[in-house]
CSV table of C-alpha atoms in Angstrom, one decimal:
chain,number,residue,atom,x,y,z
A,273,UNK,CA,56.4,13.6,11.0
A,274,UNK,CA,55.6,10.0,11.2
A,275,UNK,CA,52.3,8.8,9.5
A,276,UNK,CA,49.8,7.4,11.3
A,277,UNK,CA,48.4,3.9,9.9
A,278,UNK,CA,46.7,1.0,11.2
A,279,UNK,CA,49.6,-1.1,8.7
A,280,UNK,CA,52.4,-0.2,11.5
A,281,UNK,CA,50.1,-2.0,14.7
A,282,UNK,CA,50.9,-5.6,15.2
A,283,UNK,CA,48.1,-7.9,15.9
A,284,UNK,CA,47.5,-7.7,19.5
A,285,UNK,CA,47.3,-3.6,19.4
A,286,UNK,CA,44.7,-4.1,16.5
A,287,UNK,CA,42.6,-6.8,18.3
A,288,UNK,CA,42.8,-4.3,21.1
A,289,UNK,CA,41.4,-1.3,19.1
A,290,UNK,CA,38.5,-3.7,18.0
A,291,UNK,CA,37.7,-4.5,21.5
A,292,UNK,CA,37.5,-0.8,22.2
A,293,UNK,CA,35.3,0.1,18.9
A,294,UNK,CA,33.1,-2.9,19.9
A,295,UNK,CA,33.1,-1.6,23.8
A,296,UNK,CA,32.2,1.5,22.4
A,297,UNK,CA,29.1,0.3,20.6
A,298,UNK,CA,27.9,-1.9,23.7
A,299,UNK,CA,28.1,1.1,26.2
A,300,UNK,CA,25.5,3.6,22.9
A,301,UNK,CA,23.3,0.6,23.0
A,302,UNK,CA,23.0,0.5,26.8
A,303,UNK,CA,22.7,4.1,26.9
A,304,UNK,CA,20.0,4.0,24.5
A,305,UNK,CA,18.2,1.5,26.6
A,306,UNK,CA,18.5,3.6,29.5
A,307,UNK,CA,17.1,6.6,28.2
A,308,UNK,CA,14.5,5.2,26.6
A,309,UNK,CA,13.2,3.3,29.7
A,310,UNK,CA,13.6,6.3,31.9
A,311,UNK,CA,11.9,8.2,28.9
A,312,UNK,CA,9.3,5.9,29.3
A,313,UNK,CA,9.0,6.2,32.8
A,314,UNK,CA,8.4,9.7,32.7
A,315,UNK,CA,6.2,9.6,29.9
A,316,UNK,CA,4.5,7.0,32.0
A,317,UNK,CA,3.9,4.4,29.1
A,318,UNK,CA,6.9,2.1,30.4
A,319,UNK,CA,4.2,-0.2,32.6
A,320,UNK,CA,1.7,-0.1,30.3
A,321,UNK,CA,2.1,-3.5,28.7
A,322,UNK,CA,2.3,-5.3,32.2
A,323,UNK,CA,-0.7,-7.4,32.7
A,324,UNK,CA,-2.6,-8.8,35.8
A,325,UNK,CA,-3.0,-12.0,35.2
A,326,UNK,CA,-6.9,-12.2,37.5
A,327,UNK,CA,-7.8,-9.5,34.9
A,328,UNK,CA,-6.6,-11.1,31.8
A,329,UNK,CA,-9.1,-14.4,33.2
A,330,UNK,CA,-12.2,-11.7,33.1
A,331,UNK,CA,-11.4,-11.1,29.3
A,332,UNK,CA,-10.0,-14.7,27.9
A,333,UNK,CA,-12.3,-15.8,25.3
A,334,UNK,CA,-14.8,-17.9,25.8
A,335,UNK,CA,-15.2,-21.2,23.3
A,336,UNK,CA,-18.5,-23.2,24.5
A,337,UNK,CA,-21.3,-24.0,22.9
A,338,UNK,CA,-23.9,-21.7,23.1
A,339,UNK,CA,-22.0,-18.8,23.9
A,340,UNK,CA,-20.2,-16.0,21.6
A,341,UNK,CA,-16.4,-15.1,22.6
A,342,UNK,CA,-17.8,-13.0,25.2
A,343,UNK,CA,-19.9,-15.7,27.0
A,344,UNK,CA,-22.6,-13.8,26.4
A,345,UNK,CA,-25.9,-16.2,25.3
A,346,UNK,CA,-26.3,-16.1,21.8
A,347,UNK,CA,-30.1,-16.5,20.1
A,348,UNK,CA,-29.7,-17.9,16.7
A,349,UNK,CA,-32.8,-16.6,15.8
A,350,UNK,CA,-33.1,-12.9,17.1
A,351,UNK,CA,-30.1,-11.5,14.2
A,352,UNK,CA,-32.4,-12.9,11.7
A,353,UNK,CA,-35.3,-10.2,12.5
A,354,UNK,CA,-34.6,-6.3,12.3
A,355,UNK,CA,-36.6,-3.7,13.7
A,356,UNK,CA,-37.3,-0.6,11.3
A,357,UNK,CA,-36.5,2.9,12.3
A,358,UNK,CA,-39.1,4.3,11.0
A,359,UNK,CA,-42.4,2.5,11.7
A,360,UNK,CA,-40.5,0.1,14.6
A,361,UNK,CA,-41.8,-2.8,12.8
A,362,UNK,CA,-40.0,-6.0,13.1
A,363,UNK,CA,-39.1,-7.4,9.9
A,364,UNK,CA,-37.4,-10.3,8.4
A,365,UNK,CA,-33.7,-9.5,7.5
A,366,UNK,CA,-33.8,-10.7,3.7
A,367,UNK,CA,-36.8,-8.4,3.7
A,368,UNK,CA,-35.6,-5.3,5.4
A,369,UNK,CA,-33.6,-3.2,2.4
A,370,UNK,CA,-36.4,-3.2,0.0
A,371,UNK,CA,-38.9,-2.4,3.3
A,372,UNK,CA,-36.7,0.3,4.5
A,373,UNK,CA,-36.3,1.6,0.8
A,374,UNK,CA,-40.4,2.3,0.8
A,375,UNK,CA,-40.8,2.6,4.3
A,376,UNK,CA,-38.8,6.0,3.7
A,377,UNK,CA,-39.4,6.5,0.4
A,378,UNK,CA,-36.2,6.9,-1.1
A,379,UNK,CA,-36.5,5.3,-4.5
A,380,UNK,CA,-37.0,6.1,-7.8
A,381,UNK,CA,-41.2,5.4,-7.1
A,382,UNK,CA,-41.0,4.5,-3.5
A,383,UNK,CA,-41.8,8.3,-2.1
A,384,UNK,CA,-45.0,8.2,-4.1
A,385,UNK,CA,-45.9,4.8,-2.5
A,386,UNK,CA,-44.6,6.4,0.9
A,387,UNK,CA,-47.1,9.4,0.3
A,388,UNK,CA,-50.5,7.1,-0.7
A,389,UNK,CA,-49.7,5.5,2.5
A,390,UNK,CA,-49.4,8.4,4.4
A,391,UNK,CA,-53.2,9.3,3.2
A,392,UNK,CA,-54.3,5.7,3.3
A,393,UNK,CA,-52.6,5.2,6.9
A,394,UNK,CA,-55.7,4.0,8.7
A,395,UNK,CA,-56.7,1.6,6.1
A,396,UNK,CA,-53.1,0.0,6.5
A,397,UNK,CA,-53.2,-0.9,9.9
A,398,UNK,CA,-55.2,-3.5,9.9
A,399,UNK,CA,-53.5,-5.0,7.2
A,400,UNK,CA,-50.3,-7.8,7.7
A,401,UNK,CA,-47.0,-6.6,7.1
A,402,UNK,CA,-47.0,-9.3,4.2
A,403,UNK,CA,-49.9,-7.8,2.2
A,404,UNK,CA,-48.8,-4.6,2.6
A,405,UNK,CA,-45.5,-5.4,0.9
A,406,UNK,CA,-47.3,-7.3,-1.8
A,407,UNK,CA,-49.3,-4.1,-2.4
A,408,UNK,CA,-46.2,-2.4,-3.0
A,409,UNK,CA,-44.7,-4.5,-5.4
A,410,UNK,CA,-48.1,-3.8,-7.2
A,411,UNK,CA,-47.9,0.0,-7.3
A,412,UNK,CA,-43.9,-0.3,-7.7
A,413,UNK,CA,-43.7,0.4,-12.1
A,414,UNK,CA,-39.9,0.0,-12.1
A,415,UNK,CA,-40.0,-3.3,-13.7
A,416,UNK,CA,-43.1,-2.9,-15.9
A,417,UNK,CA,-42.6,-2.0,-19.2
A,418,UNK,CA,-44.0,-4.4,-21.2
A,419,UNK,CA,-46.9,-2.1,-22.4
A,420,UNK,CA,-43.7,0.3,-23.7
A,421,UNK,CA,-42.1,-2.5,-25.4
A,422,UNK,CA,-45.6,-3.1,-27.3
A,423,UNK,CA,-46.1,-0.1,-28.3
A,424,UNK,CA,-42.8,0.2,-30.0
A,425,UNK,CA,-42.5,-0.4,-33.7
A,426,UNK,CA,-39.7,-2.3,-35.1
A,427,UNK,CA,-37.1,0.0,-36.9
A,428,UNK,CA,-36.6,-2.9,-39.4
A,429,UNK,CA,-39.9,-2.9,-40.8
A,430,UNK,CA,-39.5,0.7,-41.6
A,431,UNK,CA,-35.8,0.9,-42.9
A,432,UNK,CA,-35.8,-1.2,-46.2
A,433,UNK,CA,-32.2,-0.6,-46.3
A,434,UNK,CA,-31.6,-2.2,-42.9
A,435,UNK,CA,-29.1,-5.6,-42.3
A,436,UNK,CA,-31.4,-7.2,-40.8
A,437,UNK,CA,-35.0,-7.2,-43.0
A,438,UNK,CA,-36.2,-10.4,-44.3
A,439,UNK,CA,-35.2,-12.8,-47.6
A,440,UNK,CA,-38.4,-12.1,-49.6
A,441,UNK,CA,-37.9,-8.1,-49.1
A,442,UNK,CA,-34.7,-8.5,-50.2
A,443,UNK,CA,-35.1,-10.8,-53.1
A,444,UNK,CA,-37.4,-7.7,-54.4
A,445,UNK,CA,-34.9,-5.3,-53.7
A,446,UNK,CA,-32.6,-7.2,-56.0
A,447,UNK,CA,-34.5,-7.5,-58.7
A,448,UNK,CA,-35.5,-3.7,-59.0
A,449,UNK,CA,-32.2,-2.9,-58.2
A,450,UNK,CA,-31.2,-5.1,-61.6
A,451,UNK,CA,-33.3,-3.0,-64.0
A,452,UNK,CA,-31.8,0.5,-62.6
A,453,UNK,CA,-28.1,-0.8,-63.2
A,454,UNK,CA,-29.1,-1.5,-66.8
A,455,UNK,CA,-30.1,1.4,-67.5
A,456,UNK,CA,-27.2,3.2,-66.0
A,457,UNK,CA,-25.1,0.7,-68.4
A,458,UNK,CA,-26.6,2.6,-71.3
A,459,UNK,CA,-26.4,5.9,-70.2
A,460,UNK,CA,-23.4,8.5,-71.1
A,461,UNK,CA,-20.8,8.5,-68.8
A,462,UNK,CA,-20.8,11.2,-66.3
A,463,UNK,CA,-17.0,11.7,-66.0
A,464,UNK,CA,-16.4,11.7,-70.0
A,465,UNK,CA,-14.1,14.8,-71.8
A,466,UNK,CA,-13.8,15.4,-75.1
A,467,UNK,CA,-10.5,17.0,-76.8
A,468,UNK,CA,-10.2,20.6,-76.4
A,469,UNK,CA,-8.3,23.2,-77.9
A,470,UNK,CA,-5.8,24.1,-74.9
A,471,UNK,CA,-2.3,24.2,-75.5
A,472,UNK,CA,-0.7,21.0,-74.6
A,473,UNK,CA,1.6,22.4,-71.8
A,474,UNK,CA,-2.0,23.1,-69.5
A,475,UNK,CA,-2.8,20.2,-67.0
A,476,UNK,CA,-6.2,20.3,-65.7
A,477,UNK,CA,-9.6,19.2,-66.2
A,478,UNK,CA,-10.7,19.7,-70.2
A,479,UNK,CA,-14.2,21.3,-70.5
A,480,UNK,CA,-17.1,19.7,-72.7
A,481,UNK,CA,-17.9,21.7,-75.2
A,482,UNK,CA,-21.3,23.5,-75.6
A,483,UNK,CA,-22.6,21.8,-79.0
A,484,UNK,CA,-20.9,18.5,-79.1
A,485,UNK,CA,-22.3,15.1,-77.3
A,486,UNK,CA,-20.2,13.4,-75.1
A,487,UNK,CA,-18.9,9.9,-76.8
A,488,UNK,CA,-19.9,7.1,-75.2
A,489,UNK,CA,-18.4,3.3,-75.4
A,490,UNK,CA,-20.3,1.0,-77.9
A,491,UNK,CA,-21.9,-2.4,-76.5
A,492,UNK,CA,-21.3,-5.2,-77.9
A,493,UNK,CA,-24.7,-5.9,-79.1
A,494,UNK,CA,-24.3,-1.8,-81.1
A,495,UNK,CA,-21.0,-2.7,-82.1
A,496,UNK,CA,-22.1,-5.9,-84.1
A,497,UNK,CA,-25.4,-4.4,-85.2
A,498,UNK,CA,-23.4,-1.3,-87.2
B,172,UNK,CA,56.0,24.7,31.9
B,173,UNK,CA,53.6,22.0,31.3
B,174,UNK,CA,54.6,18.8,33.1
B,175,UNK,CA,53.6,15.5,31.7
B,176,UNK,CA,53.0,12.7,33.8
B,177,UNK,CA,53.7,9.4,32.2
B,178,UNK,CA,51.6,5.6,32.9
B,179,UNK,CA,54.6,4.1,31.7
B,180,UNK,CA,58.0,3.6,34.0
B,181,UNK,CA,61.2,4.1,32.1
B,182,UNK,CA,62.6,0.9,34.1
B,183,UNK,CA,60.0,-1.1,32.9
B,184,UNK,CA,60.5,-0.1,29.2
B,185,UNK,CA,63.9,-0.1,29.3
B,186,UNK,CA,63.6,-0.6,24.8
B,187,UNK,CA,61.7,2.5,24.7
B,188,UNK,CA,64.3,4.4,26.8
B,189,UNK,CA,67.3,3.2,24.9
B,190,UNK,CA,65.6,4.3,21.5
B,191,UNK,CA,65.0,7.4,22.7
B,192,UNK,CA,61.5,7.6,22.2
B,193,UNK,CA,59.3,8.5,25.2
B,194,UNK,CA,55.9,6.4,26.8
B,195,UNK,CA,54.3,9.9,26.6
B,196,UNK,CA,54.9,9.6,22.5
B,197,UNK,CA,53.5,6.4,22.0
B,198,UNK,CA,50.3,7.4,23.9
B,199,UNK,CA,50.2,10.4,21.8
B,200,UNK,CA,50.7,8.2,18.8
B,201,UNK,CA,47.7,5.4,20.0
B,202,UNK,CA,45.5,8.1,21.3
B,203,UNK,CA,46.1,9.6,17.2
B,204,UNK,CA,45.5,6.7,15.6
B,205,UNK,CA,42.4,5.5,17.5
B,206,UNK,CA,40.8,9.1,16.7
B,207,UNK,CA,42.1,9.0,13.4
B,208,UNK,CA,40.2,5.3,13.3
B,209,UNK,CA,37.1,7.1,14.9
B,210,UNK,CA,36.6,9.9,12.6
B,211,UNK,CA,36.8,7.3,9.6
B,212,UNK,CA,34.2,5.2,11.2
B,213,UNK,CA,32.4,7.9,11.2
B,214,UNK,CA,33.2,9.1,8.1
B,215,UNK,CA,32.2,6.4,6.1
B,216,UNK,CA,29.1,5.8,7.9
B,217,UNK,CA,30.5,2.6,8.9
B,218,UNK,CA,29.7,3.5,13.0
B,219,UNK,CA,25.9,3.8,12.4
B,220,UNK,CA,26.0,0.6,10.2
B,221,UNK,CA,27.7,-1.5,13.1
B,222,UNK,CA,25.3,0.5,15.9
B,223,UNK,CA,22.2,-0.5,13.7
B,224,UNK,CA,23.4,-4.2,13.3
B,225,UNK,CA,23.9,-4.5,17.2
B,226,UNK,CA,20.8,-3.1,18.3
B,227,UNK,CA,18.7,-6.0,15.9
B,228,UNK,CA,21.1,-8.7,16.9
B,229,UNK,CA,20.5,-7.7,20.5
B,230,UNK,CA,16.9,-7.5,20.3
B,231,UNK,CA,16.7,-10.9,18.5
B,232,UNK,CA,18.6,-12.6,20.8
B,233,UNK,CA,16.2,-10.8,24.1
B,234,UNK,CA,18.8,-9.0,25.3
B,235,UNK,CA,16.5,-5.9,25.5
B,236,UNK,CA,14.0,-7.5,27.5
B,237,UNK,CA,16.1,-9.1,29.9
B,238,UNK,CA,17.4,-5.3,30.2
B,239,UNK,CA,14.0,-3.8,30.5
B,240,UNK,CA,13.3,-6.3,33.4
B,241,UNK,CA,16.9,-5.0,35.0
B,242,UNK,CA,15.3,-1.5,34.7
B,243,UNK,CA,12.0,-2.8,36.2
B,244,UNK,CA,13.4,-3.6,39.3
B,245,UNK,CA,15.7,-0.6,39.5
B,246,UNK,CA,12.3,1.4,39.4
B,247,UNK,CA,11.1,-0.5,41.9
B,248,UNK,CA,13.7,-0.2,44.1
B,249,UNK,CA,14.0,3.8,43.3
B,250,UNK,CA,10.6,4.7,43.2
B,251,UNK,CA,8.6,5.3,39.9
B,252,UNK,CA,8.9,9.4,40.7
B,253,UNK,CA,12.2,9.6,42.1
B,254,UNK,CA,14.8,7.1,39.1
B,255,UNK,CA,16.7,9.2,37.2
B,256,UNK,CA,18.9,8.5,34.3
B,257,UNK,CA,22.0,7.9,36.5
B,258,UNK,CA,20.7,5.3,38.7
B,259,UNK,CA,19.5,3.3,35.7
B,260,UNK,CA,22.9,3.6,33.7
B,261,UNK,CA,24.8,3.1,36.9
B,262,UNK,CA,23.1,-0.2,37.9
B,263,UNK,CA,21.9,-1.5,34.2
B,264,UNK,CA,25.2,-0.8,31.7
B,265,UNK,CA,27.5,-3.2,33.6
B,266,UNK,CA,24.6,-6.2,33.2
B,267,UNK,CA,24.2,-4.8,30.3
B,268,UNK,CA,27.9,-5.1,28.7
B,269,UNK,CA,27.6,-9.0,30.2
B,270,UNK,CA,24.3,-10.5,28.8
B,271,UNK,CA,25.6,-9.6,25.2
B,272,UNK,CA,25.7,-13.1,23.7
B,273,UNK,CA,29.3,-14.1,22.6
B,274,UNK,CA,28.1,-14.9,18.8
B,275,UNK,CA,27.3,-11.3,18.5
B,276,UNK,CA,30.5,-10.2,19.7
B,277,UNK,CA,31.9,-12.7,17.4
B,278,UNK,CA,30.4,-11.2,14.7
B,279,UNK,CA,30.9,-7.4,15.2
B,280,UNK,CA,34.4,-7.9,15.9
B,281,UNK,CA,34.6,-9.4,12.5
B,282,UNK,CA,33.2,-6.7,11.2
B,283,UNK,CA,35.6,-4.2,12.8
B,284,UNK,CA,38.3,-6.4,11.8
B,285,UNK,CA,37.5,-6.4,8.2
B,286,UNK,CA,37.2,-2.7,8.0
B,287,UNK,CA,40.3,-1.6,9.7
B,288,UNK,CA,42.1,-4.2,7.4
B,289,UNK,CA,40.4,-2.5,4.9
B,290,UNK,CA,41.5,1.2,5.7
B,291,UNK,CA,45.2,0.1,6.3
B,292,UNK,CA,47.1,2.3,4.4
């Protein structure tokens, strides 16, 4: 049986079979098209990116001076105001968080403010919106703790050890501190052992024994004295 | 007793007649070979590779929506309710096969080319 190879075609027979692969792929990708439009159709999505072009002029935006992109008038002034939910009270914008935050009393001192006012409420309508605020800031102890910080002692002056106490303290220190190491100079070692008789094979720690002082090293000034 | 017409005329192919192979053979052997050739395209992957290159050429180059605005007016002409698939492939696929742009042809044949070269054996 004879193989079958693309080797045994002559030029024109293989040009031909490309034409036919490449015919092949044209006809799938107008297929494709076509079912996708009719698809489309059916799904009834296929006209939905046509546009009229009178309505399109209804929605252009607008670029003129004193108009937004809607053509709408737009008031410089009225976004700078906000009207609170609670009280319907028309307050500056820079001013309307920390208003809303006591108006509804839900900070850390706000909803005991919220509450005097509630009992006070007749004595508050007469007063500016203004004053009222400033009366807040008053009763608001969130940032007042300078009486706390009085009262507190300073753990330096307490600590003698501590980093950071003064020069004269510590110049005292020093000089007590001198006299105590002399005195430990003179004293017997506390880590000092004396012969025992353990065999020499035994490693360990040699006890003191019960009669006998522990030697200690000679100063110089003992040394020369003897 | 299975009778097999042939395209070919025996007068006309009067080499083919002498060797004593048949036109029926030879069209056996090409319709082979080209399914032999089709079955390695898709084998390899290489037919969805070549499919996916023509559809982005084509939509770079607006085929599609020159094709889309064929379809439009077949709808039109049909009515929205009544197209069917048929109508649009019959009137669309021939338009279709002659807006592809020549570079594109150009450039997929090349590609075929290149991988039947390559799968000569």
């Amino acid at each position: 049986m004879e193989e079958l190879s693309v080797s045994s075609l002559d030029n024109s027979k293989l040009e031909a079979m490309a034409q036919d692969i490449l015919s092949d792929l044209v006809e799938d990708a107008c297929l494709g098209l076509c079912f996708e439009v009719h698809r489309a159709v059916k799904q009834g999505y296929f006209f939905l990116d046509d546009t009229d072009q009178e309505s399109m002029r209804d929605f252009e935006i607008v670029d003129q001076p004193g108009l937004d992109v809607f053509g709408q008038v737009y008031n410089q002034w009225k976004n700078k105001e906000c009207v609170c939910p609670n009280c319907n009270r028309s307050i500056a914008a820079s001013r309307f968080a920390p208003h809303l935050e006591k108006c509804l009393g839900m900070g850390r001192n706000s909803s005991r403010i919220a509450n005097r006012r509630i009992v006070t409420g007749n004595n508050t309508n007469n007063k500016s919106e203004s004053d009222q605020e400033d009366n807040d800031d008053v009763n608001d102890n969130d940032w007042s703790y300078g009486a706390e910080k009085k009262a507190k002692k300073r753990k330096s002056d307490k600590n003698p050890n501590s980093p950071r106490r003064s020069k004269s303290f510590k110049h005292k220190s020093s000089t007590a501190s001198k006299t105590n190491q002399d005195n430990e100079a003179h004293a017997p070692p506390k880590d000092s052992y004396i012969a025992s008789s353990r065999p020499v094979g035994m490693m360990g720690p040699r006890r003191r024994l019960e009669n006998q002082e522990s030697p200690r090293m000679l100063m110089k000034d003992e040394a020369f004295s003897q | 007793m299975v009778v097999v017409f042939s395209l070919f005329d025996a007068d006309r192919l009067p080499n083919l007649a002498r060797s004593g192979i048949s036109p029926t053979n030879t069209m056996n052997k090409e319709a082979r070979l080209k399914a032999s050739i089709n079955q390695k395209l898709t084998e390899t992957g290489e037919r969805d590779r070549l499919k996916e290159l023509l559809r982005a050429k084509l939509t770079e180059c607006g085929w599609k929506d020159q094709m889309k605005a064929q379809c439009k007016d077949v709808i039109k002409q049909k009515g929205l309710e009544h197209v069917t698939v048929e109508d649009l492939v019959v009137e669309v696929t021939p338009k279709g096969r002659a807006l592809v742009p020549d570079s594109v042809k150009k450039e997929l044949l090349q590609r075929i080319r290149a991988f039947l070269t390559q799968h000569a054996s």
